[in-house]
Short mmCIF file of C-alpha atoms and ligand atoms in Angstrom, two decimals:
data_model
loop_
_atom_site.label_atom_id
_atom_site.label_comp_id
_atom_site.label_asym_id
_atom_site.label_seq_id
_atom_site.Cartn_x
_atom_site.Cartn_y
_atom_site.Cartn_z
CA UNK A 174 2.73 -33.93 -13.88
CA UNK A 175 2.17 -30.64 -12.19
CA UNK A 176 -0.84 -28.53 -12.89
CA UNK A 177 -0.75 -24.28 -11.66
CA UNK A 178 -3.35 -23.38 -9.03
CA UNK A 179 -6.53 -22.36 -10.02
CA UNK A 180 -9.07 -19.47 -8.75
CA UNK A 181 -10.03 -20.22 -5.20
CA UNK A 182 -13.36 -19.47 -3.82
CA UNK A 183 -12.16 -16.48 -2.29
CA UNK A 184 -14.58 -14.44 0.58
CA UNK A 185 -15.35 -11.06 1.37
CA UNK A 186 -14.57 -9.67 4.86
CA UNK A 187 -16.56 -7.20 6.93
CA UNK A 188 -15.02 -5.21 9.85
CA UNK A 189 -17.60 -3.62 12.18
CA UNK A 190 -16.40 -1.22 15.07
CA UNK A 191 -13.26 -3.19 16.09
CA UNK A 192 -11.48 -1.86 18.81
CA UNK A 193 -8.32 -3.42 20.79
CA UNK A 194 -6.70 -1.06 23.55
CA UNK A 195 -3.32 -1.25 25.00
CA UNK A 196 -2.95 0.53 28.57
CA UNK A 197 -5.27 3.68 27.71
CA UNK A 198 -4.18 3.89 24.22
CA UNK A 199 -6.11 2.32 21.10
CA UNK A 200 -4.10 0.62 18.71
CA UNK A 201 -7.40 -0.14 17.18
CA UNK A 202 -10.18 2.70 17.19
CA UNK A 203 -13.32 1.27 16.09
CA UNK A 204 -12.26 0.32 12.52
CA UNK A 205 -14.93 -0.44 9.85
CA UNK A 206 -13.33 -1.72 6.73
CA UNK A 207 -14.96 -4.08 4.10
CA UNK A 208 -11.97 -6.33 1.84
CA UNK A 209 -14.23 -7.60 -0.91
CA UNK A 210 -13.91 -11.16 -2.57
CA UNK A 211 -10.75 -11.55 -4.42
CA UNK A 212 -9.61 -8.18 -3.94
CA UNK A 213 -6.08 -7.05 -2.85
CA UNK A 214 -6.45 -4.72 -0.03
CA UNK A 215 -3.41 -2.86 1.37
CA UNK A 216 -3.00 -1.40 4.83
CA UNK A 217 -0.74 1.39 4.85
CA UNK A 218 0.36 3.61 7.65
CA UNK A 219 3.51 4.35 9.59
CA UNK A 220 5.03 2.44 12.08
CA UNK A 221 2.86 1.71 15.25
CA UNK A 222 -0.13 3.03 13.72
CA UNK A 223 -2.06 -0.22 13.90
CA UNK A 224 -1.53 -2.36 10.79
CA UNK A 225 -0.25 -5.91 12.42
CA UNK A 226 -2.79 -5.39 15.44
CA UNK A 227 -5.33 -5.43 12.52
CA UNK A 228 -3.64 -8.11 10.79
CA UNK A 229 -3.57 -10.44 13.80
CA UNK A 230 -7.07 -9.52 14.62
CA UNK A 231 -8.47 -10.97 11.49
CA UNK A 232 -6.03 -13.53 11.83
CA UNK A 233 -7.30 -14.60 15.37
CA UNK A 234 -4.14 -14.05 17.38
CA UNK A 235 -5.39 -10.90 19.14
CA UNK A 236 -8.60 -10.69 20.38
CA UNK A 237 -10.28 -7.45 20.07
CA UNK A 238 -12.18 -5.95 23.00
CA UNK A 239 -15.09 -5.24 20.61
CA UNK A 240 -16.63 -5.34 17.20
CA UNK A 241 -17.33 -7.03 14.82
CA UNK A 242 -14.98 -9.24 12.13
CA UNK A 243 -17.03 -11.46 9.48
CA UNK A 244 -15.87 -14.06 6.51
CA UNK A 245 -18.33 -14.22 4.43
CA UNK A 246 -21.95 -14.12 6.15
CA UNK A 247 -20.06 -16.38 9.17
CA UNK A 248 -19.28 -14.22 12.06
CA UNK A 249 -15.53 -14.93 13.11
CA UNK A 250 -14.40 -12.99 16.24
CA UNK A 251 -14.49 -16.18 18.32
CA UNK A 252 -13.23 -18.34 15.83
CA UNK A 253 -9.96 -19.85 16.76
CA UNK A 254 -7.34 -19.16 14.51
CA UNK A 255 -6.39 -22.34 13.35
CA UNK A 256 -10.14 -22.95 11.99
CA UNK A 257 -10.14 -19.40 10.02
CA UNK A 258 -9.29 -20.92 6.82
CA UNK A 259 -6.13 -18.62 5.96
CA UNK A 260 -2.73 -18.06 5.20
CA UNK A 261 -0.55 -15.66 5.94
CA UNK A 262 2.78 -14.77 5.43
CA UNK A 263 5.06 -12.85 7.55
CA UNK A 264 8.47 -10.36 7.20
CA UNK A 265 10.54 -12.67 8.66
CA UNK A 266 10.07 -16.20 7.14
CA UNK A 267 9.05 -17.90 9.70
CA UNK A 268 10.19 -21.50 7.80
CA UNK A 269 11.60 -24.72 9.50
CA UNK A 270 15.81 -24.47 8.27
CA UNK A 271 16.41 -28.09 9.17
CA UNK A 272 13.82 -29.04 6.70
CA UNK A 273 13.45 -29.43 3.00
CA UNK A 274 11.65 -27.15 0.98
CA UNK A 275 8.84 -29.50 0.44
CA UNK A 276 8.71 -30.30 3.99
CA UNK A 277 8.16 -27.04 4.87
CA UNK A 278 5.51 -26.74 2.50
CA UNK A 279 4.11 -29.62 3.73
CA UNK A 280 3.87 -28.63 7.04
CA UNK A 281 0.38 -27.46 7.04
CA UNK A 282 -1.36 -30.21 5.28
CA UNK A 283 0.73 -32.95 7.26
CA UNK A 284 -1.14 -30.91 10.39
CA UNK A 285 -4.34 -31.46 8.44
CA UNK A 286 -3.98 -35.18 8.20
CA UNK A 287 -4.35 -35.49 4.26
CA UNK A 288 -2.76 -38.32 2.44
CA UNK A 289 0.46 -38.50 1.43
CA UNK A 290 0.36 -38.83 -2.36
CA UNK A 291 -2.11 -35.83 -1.86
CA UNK A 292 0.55 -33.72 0.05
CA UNK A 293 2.99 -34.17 -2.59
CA UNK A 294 0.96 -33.18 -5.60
CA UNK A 295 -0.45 -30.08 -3.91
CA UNK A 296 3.11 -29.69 -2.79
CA UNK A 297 4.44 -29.35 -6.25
CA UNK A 298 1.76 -27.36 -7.39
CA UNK A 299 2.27 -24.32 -4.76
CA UNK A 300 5.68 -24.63 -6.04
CA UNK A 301 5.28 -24.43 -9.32
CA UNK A 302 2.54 -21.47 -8.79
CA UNK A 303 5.47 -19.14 -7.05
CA UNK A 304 8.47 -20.68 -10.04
CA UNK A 305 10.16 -22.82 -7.63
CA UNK A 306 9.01 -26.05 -9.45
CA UNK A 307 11.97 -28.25 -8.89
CA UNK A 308 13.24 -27.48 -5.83
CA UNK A 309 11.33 -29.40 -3.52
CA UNK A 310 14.29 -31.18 -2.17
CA UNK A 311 16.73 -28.31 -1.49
CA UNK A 312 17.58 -27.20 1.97
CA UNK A 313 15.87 -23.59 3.23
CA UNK A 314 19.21 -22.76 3.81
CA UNK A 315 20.83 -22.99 0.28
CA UNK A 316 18.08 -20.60 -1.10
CA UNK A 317 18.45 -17.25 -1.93
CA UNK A 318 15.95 -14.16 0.24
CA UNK A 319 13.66 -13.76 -2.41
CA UNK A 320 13.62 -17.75 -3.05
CA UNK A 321 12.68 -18.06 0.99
CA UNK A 322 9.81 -15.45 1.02
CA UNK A 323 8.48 -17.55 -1.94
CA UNK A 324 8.36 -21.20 0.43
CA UNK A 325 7.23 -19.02 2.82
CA UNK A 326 4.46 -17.83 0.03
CA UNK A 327 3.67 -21.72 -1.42
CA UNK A 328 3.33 -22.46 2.27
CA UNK A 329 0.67 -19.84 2.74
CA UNK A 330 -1.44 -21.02 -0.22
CA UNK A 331 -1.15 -24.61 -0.39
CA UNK A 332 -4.15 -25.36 1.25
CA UNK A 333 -6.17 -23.21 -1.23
CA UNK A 334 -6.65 -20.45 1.67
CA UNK A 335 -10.22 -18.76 0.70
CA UNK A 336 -8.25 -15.12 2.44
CA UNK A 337 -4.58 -14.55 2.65
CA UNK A 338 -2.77 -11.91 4.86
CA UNK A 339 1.25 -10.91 4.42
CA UNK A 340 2.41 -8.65 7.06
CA UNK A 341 5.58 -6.17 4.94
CA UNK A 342 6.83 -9.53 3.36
CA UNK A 343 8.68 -8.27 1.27
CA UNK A 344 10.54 -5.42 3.45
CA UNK A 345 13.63 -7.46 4.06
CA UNK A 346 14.24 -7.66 0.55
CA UNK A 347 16.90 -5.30 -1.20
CA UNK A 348 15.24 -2.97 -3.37
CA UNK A 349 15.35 -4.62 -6.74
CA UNK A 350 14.14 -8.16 -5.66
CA UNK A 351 11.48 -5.98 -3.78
CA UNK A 352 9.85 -4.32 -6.90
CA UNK A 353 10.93 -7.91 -8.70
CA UNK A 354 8.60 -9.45 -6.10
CA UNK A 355 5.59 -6.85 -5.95
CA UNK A 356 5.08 -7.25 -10.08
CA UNK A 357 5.29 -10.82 -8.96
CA UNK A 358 2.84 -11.17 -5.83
CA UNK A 359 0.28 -9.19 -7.85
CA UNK A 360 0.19 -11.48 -10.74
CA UNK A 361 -0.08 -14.21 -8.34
CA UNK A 362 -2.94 -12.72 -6.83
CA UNK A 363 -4.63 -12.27 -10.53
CA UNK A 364 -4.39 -15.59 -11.19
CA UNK A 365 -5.41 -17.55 -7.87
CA UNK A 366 -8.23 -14.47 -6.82
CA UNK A 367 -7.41 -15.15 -3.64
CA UNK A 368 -9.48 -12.22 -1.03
CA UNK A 369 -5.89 -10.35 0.09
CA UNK A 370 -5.10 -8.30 3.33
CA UNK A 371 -1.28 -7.17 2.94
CA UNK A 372 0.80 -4.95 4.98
CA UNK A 373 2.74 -2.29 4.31
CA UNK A 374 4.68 1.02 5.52
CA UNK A 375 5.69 1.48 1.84
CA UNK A 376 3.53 4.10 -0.03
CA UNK A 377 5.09 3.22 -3.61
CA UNK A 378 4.50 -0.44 -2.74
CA UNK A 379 1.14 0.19 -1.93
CA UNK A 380 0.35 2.14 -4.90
CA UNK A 381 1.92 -0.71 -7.30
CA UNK A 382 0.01 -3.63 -6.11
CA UNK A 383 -3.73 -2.65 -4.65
CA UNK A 384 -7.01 -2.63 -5.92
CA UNK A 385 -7.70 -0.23 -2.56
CA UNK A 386 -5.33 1.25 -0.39
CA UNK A 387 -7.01 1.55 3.32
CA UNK A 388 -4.86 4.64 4.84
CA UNK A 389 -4.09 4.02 8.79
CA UNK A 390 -3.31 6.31 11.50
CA UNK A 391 -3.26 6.02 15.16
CA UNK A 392 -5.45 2.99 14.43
CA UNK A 393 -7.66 4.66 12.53
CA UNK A 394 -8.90 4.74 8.97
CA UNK A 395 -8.37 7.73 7.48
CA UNK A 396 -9.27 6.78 3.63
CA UNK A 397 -9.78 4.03 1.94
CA UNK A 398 -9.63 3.94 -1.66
CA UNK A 399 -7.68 3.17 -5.13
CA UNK A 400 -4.36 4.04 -5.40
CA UNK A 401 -4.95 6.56 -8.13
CA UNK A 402 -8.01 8.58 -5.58
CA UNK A 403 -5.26 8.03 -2.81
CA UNK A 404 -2.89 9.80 -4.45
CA UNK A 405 -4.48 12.73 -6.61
CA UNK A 406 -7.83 13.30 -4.31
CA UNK A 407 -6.61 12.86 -0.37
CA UNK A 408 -9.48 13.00 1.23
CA UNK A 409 -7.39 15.05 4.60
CA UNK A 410 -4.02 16.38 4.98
CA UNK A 411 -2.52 13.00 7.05
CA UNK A 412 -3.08 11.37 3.49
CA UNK A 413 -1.85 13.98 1.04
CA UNK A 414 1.10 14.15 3.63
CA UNK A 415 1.94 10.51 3.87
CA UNK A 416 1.56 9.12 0.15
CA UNK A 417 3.77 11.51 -2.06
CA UNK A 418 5.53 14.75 -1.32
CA UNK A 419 3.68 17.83 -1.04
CA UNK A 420 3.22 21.16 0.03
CA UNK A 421 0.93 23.24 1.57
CA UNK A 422 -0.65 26.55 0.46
CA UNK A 423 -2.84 28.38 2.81
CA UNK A 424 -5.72 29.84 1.33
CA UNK A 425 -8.51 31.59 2.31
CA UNK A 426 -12.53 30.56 1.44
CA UNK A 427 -14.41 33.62 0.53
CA UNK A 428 -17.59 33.08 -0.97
CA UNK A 429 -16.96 29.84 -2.95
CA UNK A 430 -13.73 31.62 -3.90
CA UNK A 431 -10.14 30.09 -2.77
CA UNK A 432 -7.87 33.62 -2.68
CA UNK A 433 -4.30 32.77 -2.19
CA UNK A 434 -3.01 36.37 -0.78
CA UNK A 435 -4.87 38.87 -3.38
CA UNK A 436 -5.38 35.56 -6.23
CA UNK A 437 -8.45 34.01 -6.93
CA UNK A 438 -7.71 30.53 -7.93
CA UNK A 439 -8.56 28.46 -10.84
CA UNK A 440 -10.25 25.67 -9.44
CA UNK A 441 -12.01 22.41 -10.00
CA UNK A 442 -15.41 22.82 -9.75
CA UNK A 443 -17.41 21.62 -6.57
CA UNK A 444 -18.39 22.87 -3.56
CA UNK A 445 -16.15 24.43 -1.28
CA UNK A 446 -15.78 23.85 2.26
CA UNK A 447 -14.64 27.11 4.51
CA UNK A 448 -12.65 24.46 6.23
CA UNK A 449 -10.27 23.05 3.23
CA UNK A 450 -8.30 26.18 3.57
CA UNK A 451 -4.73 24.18 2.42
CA UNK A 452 -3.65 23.98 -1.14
CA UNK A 453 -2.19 20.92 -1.89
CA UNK A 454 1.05 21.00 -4.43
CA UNK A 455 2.49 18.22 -5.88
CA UNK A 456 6.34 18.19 -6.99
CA UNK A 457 5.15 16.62 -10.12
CA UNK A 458 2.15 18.64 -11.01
CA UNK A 459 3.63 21.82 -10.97
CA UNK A 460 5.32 23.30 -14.53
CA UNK A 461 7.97 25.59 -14.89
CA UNK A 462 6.33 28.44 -17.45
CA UNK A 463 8.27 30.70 -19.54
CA UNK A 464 6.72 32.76 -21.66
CA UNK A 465 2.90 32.87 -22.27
CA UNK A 466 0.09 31.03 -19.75
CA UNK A 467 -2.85 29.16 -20.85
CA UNK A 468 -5.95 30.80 -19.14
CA UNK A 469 -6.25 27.31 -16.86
CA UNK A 470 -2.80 27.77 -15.04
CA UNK A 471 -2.54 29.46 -11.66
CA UNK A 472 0.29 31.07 -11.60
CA UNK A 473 2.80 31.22 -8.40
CA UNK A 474 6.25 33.21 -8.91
CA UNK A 475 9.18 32.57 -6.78
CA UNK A 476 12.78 32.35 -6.79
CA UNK A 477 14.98 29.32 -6.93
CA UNK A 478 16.84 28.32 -3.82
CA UNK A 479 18.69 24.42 -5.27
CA UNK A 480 18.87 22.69 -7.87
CA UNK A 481 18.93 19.13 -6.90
CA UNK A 482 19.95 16.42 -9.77
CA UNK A 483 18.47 12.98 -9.43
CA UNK A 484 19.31 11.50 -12.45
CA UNK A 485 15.83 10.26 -13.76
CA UNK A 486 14.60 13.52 -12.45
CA UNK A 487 15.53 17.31 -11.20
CA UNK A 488 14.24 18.73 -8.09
CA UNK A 489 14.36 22.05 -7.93
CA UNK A 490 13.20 24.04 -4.23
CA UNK A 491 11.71 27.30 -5.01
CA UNK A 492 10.64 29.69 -2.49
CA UNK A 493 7.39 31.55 -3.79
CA UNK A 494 6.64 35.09 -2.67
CA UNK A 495 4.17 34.30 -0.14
CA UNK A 496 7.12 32.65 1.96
CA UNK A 497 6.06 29.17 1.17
CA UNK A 498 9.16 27.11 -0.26
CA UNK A 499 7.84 24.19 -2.69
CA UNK A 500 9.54 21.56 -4.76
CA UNK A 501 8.85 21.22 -8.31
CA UNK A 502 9.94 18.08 -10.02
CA UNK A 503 10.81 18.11 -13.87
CA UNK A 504 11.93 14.58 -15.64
CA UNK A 505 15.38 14.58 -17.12
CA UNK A 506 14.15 14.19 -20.69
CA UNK A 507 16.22 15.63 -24.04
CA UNK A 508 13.44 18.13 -23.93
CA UNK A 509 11.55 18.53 -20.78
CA UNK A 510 13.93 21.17 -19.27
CA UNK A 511 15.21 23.40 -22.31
CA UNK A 512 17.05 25.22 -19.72
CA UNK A 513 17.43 23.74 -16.16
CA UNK A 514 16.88 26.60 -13.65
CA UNK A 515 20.00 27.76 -11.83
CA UNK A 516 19.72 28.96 -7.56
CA UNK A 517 18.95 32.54 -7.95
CA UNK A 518 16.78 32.63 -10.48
CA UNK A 519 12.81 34.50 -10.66
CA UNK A 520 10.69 31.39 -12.16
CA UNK A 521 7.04 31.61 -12.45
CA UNK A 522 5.17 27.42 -11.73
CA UNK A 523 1.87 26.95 -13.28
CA UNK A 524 -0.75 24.63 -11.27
CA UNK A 525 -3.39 23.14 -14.03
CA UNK A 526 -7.22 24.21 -12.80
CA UNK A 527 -7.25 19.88 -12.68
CA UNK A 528 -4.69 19.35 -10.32
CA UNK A 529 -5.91 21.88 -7.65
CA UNK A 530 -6.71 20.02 -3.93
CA UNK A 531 -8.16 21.95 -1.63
CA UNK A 532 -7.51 19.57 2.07
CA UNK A 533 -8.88 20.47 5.53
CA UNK A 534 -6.05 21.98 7.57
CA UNK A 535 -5.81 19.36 10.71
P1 ADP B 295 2.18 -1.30 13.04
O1 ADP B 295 2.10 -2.72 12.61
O2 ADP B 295 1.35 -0.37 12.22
O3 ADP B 295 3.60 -0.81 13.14
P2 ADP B 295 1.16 -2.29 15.57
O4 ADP B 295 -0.17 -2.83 15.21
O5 ADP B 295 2.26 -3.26 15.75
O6 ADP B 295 1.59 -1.16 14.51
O7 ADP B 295 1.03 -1.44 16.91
C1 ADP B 295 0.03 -0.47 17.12
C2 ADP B 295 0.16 0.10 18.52
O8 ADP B 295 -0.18 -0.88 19.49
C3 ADP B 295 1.55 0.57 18.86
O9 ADP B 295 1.46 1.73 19.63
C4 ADP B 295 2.11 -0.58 19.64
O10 ADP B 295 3.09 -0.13 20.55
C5 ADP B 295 0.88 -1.12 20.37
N1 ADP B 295 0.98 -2.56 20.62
C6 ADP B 295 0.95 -3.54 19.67
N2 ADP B 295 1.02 -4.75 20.24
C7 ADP B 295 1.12 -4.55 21.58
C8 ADP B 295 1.22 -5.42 22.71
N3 ADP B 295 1.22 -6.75 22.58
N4 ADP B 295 1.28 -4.85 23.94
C9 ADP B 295 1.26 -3.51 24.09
N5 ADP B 295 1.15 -2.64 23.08
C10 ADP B 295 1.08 -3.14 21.83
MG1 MG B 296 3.65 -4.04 11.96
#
């Protein structure tokens, strides 16, 4: 009899001024980040900007030159990595192929010294907590991609791990077993509550599974957040740049007024910084209007330049009469586009008062 996994006593993390320098350049640049218990944090940036030098560094393979890295109240820096208490899983697998399934499983708690009947219960409960119940005795090598990042998975939690870290596990996956695997890893984490630090360059995968997104650049946070704040309120233009498409409108800041060439904008209300001179335009967000305006659209007139067709959704690339070419999105539905815009063709977008950004231009 096999019994699922149940909610670890998971820990918080706290990340104080870590720094780690390569040559002259910082791959980490004083980070402060806090992960709280049993939440899924995802670091997302583009390649090289810092993400597995973080990873490692709370894993204990890289020592920082300074700061600060606690579990819990229990400063960790020095702590060997072996004695962290974690599990991690990696792109590439990283499993034994000579070995059984449940030997590779094993591995860890074999290292551990616990006894044998032990080992094979907790065994079999790992692998019935990521659906591979049953095929304890199969070779690594007659298993499927997605089946192998699963071991690799049952591996990482079988010792009841109070903080797990995956480094892009999923990226060698084709895209379907990918998103397959995402819904999958994120129920997992609902159920075991396990404190997660995962890795990825993938902004869509990052927006499916987090309960905060920590934005990295040149090993540096630039925002961290949830996924919906990520997306709709980019706190500077790396963000609104990396997660999404968008476009930028410059504007100019004239007493609390944002004046795109003659036009005062509708905006949200707030304060206005002199400095967030960029309108930010989402594909998505802006509507095609025909006809008559409601008083909370800005209005931006253009021409149409393509028409791009993407089955679930047109593109269309419109080049307003500032200069400024933008994409506006429209989904393919029976009704959405009555008529679909042809190259050529004077269009006027609306941008809802709600969905105006203003970001800092640097
Ligand atoms: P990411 O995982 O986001 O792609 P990394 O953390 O691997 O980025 O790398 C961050 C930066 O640190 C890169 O510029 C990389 O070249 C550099 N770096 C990482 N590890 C080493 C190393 N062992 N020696 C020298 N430079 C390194
Ligand atoms: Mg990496």
């Amino acid at each position: 009899m096999t019994e699922p996994m149940k909610k670890a006593a998971s820990l918080p993390i706290t990340i104080q001024g870590l720094t780690k320098r390569y040559g002259g350049s910082f791959a980490l640049d004083h980070v402060d980040l806090n992960v709280c218990s049993g939440e899924f944090l995802t670091l997302l940036g583009p390649s090289g900007s810092g993400k597995t030098t973080l990873l490692m560094a709370i894993a204990g393979f890289t020592r920082p030159d300074s700061g600060s890295l606690r579990f819990g109240d229990t400063e960790t820096i020095r702590t060997p990595p072996h004695k962290r208490d974690l599990g991690m899983v990696f792109q590439s697998y990283a499993l034994f192929p000579h070995m059984t399934v449940a030997a590779n499983v094993a591995f860890s708690l074999k290292l551990r010294k616990i006894p044998q009947n032990e080992i094979r219960q907790r065994v079999e409960n790992a692998l019935e907590t990521v659906q591979l119940g049953g095929y304890g005795e199969r070779g690594i090598t007659q298993l499927s991609g997605g089946q192998r990042q699963r071991v690799a998975l049952a591996r990482a939690i079988v010792f009841e791990p109070r903080i797990l870290l995956m480094d892009e596990p999923l990226s060698a996956l084709d895209k379907k077993l990918r998103e397959h695997m995402q819904i999958e890893l994120r129920r997992l984490h609902e159920k075991l509550g396990i404190t997660t630090v995962y890795v990825t360059h993938d902004q869509r995968e990052a927006l499916t599974m987090s309960d905060r997104i920590a934005v990295i650049n040149k090993g540096r946070v630039m925002q961290i957040d949830g996924p919906r704040e990520i997306y709709e309120r980019p706190a500077n233009k790396f963000v609104a740049d990396f997660i999404g498409d968008s476009t930028f409108l410059p504007v100019t800041i004239s007493g609390g007024d944002a004046l795109y060439g003659q036009t005062v904008l509708k905006l949200e209300a707030g304060p206005r910084n002199a400095r967030n001179n960029l309108l930010m335009l989402r594909p998505e967000r802006l509507q095609i209007v025909a006809g008559q305006a409601c008083d909370d659209l800005n209005i931006f007139t253009g021409t149409v330049k393509g028409v791009i067709y993407q089955g679930d959704s047109y593109l269309l690339h419109v080049a307003l009469a500032g200069g400024v070419e933008v994409c506006v999105r429209g989904a393919n539905q029976r009704d959405a586009m009555v008529v679909i815009p042809q190259s050529g063709m004077a269009i006027s977008l609306g941008l809802h008062r709600e969905d105006t950004v203003l970001i800092c231009d640097e």
